[in-house]
mmCIF file of C-alpha atoms and ligand atoms in Angstrom:
data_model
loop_
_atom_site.group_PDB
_atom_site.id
_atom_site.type_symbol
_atom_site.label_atom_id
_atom_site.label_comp_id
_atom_site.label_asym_id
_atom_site.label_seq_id
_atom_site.Cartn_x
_atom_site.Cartn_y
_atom_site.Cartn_z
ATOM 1 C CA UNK X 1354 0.000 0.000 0.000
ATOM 2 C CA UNK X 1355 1.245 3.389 -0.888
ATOM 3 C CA UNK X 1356 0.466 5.674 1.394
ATOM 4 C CA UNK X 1357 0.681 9.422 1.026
ATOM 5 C CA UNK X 1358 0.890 11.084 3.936
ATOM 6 C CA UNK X 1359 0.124 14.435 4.045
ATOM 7 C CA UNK X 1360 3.165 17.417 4.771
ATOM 8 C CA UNK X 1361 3.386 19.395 7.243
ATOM 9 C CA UNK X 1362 5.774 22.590 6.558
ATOM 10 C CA UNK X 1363 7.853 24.561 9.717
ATOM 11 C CA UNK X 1364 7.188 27.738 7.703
ATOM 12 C CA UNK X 1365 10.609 30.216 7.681
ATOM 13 C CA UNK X 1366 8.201 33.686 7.700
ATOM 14 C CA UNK X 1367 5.589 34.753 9.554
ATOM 15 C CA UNK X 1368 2.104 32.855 8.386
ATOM 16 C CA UNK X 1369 -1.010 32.510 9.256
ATOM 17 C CA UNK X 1370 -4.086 30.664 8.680
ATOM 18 C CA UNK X 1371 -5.715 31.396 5.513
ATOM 19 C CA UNK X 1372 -8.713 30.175 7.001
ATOM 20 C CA UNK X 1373 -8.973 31.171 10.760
ATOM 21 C CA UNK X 1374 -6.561 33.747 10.442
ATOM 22 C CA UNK X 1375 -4.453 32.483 13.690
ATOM 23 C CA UNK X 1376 -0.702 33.353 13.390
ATOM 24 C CA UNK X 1377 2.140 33.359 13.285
ATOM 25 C CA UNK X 1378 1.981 29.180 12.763
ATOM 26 C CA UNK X 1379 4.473 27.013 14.146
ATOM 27 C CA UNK X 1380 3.182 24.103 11.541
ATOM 28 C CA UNK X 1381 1.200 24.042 8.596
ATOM 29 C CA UNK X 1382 0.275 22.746 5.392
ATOM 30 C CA UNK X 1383 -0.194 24.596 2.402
ATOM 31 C CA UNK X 1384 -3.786 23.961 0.062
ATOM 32 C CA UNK X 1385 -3.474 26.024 -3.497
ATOM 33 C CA UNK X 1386 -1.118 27.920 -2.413
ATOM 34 C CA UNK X 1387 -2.261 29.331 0.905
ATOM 35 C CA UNK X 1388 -1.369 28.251 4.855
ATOM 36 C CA UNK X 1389 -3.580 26.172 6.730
ATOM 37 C CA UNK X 1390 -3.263 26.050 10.426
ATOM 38 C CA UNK X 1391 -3.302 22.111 11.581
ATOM 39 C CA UNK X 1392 -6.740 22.347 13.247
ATOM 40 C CA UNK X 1393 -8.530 23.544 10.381
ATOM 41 C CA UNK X 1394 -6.409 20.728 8.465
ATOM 42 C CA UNK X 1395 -7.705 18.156 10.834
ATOM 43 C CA UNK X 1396 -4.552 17.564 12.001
ATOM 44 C CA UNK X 1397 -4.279 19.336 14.891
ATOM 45 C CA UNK X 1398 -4.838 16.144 17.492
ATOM 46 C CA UNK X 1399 -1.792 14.941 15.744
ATOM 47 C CA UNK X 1400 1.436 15.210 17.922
ATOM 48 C CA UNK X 1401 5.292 15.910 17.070
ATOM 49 C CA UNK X 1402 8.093 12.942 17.177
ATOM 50 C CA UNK X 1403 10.941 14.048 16.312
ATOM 51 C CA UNK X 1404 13.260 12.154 14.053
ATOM 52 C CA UNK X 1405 16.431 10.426 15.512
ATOM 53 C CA UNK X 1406 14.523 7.396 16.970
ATOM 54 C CA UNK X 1407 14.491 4.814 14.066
ATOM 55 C CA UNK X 1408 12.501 2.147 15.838
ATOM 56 C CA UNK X 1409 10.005 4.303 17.685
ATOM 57 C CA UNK X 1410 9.343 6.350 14.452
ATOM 58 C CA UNK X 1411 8.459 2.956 12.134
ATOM 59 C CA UNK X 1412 6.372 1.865 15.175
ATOM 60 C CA UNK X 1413 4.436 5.231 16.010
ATOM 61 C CA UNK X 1414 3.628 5.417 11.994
ATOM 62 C CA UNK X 1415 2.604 1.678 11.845
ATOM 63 C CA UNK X 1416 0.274 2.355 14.662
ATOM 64 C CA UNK X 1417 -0.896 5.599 13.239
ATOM 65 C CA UNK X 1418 -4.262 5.865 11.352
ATOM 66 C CA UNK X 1419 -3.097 9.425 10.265
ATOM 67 C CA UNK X 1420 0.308 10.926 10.237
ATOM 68 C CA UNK X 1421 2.241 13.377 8.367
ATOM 69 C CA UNK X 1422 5.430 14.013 7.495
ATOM 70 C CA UNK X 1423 7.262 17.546 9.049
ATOM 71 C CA UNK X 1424 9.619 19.507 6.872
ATOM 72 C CA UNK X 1425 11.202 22.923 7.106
ATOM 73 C CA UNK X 1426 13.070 24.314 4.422
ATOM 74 C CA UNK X 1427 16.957 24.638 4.334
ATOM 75 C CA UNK X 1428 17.938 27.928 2.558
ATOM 76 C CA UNK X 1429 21.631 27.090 2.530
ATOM 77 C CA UNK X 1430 20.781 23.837 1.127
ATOM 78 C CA UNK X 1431 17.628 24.856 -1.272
ATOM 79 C CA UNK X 1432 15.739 21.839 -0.156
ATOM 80 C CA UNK X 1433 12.871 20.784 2.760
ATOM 81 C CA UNK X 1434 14.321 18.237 5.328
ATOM 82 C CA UNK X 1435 12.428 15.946 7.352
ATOM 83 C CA UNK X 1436 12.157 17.393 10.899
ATOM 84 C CA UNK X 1437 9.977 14.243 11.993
ATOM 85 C CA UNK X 1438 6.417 13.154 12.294
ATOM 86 C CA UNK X 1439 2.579 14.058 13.410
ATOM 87 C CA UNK X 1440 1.544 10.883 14.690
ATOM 88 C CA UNK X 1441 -1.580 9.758 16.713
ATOM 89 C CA UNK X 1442 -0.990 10.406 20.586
ATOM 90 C CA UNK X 1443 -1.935 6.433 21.049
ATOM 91 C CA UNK X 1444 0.299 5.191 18.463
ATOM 92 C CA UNK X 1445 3.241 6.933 19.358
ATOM 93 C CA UNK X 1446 2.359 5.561 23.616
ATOM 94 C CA UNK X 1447 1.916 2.403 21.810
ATOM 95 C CA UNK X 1448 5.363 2.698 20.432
ATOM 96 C CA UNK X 1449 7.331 3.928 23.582
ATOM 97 C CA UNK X 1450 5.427 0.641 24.782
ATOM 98 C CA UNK X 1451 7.265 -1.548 22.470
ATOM 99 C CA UNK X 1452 10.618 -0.019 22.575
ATOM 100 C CA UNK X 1453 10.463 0.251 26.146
ATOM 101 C CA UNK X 1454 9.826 -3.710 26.351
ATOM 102 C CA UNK X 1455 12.584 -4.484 23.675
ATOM 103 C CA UNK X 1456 15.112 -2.219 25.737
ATOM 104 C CA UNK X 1457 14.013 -4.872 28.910
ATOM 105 C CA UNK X 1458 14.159 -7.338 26.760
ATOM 106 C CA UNK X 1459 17.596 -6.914 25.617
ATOM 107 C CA UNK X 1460 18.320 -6.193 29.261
ATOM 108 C CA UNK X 1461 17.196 -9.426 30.490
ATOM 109 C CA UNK X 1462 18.957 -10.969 27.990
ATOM 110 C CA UNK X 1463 22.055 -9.418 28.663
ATOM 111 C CA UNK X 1464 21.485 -10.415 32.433
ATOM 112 C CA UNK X 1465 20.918 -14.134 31.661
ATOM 113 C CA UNK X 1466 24.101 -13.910 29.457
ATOM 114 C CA UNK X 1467 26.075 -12.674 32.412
ATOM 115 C CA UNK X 1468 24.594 -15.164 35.349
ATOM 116 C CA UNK X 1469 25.925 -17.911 32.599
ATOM 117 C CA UNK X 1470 29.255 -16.819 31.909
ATOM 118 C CA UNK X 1471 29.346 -16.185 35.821
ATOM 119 C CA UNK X 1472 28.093 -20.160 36.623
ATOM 120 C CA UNK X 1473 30.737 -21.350 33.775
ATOM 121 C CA UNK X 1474 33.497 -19.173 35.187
ATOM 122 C CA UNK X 1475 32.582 -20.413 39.138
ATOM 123 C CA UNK X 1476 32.328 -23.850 37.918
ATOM 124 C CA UNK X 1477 36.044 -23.487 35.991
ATOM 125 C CA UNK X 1478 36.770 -22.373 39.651
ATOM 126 C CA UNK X 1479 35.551 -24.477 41.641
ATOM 127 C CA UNK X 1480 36.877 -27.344 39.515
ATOM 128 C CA UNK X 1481 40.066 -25.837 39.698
ATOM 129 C CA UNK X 1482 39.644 -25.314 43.575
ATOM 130 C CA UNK X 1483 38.813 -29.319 43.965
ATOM 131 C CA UNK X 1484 41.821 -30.314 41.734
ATOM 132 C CA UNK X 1485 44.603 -27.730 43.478
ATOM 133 C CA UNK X 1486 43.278 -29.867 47.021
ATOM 134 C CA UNK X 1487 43.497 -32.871 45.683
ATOM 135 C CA UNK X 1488 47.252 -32.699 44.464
ATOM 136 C CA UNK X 1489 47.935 -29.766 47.289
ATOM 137 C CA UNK X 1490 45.907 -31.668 50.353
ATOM 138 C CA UNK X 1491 47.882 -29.557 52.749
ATOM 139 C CA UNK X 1492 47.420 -25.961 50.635
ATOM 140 C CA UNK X 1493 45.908 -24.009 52.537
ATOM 141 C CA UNK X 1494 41.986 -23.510 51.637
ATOM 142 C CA UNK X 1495 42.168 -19.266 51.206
ATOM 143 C CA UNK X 1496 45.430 -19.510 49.160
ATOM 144 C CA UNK X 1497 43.864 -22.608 46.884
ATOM 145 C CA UNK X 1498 40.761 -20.364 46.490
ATOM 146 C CA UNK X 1499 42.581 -17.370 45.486
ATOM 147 C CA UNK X 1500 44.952 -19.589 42.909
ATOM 148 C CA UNK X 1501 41.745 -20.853 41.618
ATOM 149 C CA UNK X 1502 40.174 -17.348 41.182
ATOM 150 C CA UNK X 1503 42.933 -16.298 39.882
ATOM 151 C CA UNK X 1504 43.495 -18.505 37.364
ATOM 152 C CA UNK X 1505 39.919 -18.401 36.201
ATOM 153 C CA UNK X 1506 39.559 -15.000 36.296
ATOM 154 C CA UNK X 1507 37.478 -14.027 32.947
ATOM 155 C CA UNK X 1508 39.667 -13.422 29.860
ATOM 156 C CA UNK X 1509 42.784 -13.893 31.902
ATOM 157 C CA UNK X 1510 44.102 -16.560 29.194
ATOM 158 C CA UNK X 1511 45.606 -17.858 32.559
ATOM 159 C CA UNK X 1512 45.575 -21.910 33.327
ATOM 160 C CA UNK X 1513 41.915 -21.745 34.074
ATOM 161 C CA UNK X 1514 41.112 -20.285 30.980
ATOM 162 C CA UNK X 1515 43.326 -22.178 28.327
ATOM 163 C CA UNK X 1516 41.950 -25.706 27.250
ATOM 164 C CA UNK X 1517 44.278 -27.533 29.312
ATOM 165 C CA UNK X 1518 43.192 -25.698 32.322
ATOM 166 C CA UNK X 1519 39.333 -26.529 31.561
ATOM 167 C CA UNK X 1520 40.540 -30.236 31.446
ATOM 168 C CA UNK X 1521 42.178 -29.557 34.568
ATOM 169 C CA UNK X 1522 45.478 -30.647 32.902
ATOM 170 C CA UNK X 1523 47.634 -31.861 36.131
ATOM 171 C CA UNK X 1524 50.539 -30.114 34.540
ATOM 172 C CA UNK X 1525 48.640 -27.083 34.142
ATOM 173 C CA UNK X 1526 47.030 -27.018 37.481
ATOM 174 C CA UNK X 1527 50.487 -27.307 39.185
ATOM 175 C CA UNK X 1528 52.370 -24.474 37.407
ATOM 176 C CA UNK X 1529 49.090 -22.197 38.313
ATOM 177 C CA UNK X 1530 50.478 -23.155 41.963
ATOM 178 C CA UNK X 1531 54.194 -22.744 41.454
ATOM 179 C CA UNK X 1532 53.626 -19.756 40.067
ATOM 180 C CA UNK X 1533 51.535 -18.749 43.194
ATOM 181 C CA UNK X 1534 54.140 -19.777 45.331
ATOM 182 C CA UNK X 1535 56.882 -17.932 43.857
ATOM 183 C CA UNK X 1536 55.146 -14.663 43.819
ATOM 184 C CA UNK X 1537 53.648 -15.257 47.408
ATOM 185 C CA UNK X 1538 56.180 -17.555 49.174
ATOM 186 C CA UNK X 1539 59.675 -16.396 48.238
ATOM 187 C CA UNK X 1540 61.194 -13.403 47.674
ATOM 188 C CA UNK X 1541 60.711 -13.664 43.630
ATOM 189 C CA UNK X 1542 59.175 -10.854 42.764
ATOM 190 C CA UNK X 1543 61.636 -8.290 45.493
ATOM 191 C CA UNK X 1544 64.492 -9.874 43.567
ATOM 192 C CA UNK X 1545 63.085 -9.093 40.167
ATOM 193 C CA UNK X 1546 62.937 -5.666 41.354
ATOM 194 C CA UNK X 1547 66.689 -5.608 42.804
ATOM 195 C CA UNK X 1548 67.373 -6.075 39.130
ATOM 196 C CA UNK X 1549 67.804 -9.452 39.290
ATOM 197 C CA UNK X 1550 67.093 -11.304 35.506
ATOM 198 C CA UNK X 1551 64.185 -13.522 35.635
ATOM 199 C CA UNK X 1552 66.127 -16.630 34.792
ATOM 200 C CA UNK X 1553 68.565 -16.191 37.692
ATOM 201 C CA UNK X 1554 65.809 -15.362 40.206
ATOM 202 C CA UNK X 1555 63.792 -18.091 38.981
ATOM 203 C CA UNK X 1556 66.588 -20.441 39.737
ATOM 204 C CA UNK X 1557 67.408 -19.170 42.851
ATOM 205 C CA UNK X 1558 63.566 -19.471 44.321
ATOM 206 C CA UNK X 1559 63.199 -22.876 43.113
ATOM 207 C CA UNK X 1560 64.130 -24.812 45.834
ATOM 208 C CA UNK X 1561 62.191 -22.725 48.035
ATOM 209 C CA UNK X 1562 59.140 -23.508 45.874
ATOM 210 C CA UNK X 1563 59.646 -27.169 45.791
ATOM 211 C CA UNK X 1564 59.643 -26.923 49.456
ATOM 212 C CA UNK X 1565 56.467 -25.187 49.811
ATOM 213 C CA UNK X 1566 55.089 -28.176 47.268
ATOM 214 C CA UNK X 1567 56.736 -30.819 48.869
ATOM 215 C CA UNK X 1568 54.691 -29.633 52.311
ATOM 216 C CA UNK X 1569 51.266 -29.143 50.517
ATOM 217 C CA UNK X 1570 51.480 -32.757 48.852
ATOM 218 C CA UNK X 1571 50.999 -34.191 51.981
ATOM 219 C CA UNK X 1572 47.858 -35.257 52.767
ATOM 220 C CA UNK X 1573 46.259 -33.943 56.392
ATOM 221 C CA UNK X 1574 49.773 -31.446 56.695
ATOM 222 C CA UNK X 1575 51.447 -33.873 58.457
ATOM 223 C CA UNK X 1576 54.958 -35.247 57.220
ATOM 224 C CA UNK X 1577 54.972 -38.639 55.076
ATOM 225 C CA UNK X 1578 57.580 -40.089 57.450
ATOM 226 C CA UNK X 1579 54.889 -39.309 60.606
ATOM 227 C CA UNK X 1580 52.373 -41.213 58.534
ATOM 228 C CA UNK X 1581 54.529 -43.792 57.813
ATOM 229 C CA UNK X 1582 55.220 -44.360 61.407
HETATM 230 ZN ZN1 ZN O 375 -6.781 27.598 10.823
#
C-alpha cells in the first residue's frame, strides 16, 4: 500500500491561517497555495516525534491511522528536510510501549548472558579449587581459592582459561600453583625488582618452591615419614 501522507511545513516567515486567520503558525500545510493552520487541516490532534529514533518512528507510523510528514526548508541547502512526524498520541504511547519492552528485553537478555558466563566461570573455579586440594591436600583452603580465582579469572588466558586448564590438565594445574608460590612464598618478585634477571631469580627461588610443594602434597599437613610411622 502506498500511502501518502500528508506534509506538514515549519514555515521560515511569519504565516497565518488562511482560514482562521491564527498566526504566526508554528506548523502548517499549504492547500493552493495558501497556509492552513493544523486544526482547520484536521490535524491538529496529531502530535510531534521528532526524528532520531528509528525504531520508535516505524512503530508510532505503523500504529498511526493518520500521520504526516514535518519539513522545514533549508535555505543554505535549497531543499525541505524531514524534521519528523505528526503521529496519533496512542500510536506513538503504543510505540514507547514496544521499545520500552525491547530495551528490557535486551536487558534481560544481557542479564541471563552474564549469570551464565558467571556459573561457567565459578564452575572453571571451583573445579580448579577441587583439583589444586586434591594434588595440594595440605594448601591451605584461602590460598587454593585465590589460585583458583585467579586462574579463572574471565579473559585472563591464565591456566583456568586455556583448554588444558578446563581439562584440569595436572601439569597445568600445578604451574598455576608454582607460580603462586613464587610470587607469594619467596622473595621472587623483590628480587626481580633488585634487578635481578628472571632466569637467575627463577633459579634461585626454586628450591624454596619445591619446598612449599613438597609440604602441601601431603595429605592432612602432616609429614609422610609421621604417617609412615
Ligand atoms: Zn486555521
Amino acid at each position: 500500500m502506498d500511502l501518502v501522507a500528508p506534509v506538514v511545513v515549519e514555515p521560515l516567515r511569519r504565516r497565518r491561517c488562511s482560514e482562521c486567520h491564527r498566526g504566526p503558525l508554528d506548523r502548517m500545510i499549504v492547500e493552493f497555495n495558501a497556509p492552513v493552520c493544523l486544526d482547520c487541516a484536521d490535524l491538529g490532534h496529531l502530535v510531534f516525534l521528532r526524528r532520531g529514533d528509528t525504531a520508535l518512528t516505524r512503530r508510532a507510523r505503523e500504529a498511526s491511522t493518520l500521520w504526516a510528514v514535518v519539513v522545514r526548508h533549508n535555505r543554505r541547502r535549497t531543499r525541505y528536510e524531514r524534521q519528523g512526524l505528526l503521529v496519533e498520541e496512542a500510536a506513538l504511547a503504543e510505540a514507547e510501549r514496544a521499545c520500552l519492552e525491547d530495551a528490557e528485553a535486551r536487558a534481560a537478555r544481557r542479564a541471563r548472558d552474564a549469570v551464565r558466563r558467571a556459573a561457567v566461570d565459578a564452575g572453571i573455579t571451583a573445579a580448579l579449587l577441587a583439583e589444586i586440594l586434591r594434588l595440594f591436600p595440605s594448601c591451605p583452603a584461602d590460598r587454593a581459592t585465590e589460585i583458583a580465582v585467579h586462574a579463572s579469572a574471565k579473559g585472563s588466558g591464565r591456566v583456568g582459561r586455556t583448554a588444558a586448564g578446563r581439562s584440569l590438565d595436572r601439569g597445568a594445574v600445578t604451574a598455576a600453583v608454582r607460580a603462586s608460590v613464587r610470587h607469594v612464598d619467596t622473595p621472587y618478585d623483590s628480587l626481580l625488582m633488585q634487578g635481578v634477571p628472571r632466569h637467575q631469580a627463577r633459579t634461585r627461588v626454586a628450591p624454596a618452591i619445591e619446598a612449599v610443594l613438597r609440604t602441601w602434597r601431603q595429605d592432612g599437613g602432616t609429614t609422610s615419614g609421621r604417617e609412615r610411622g
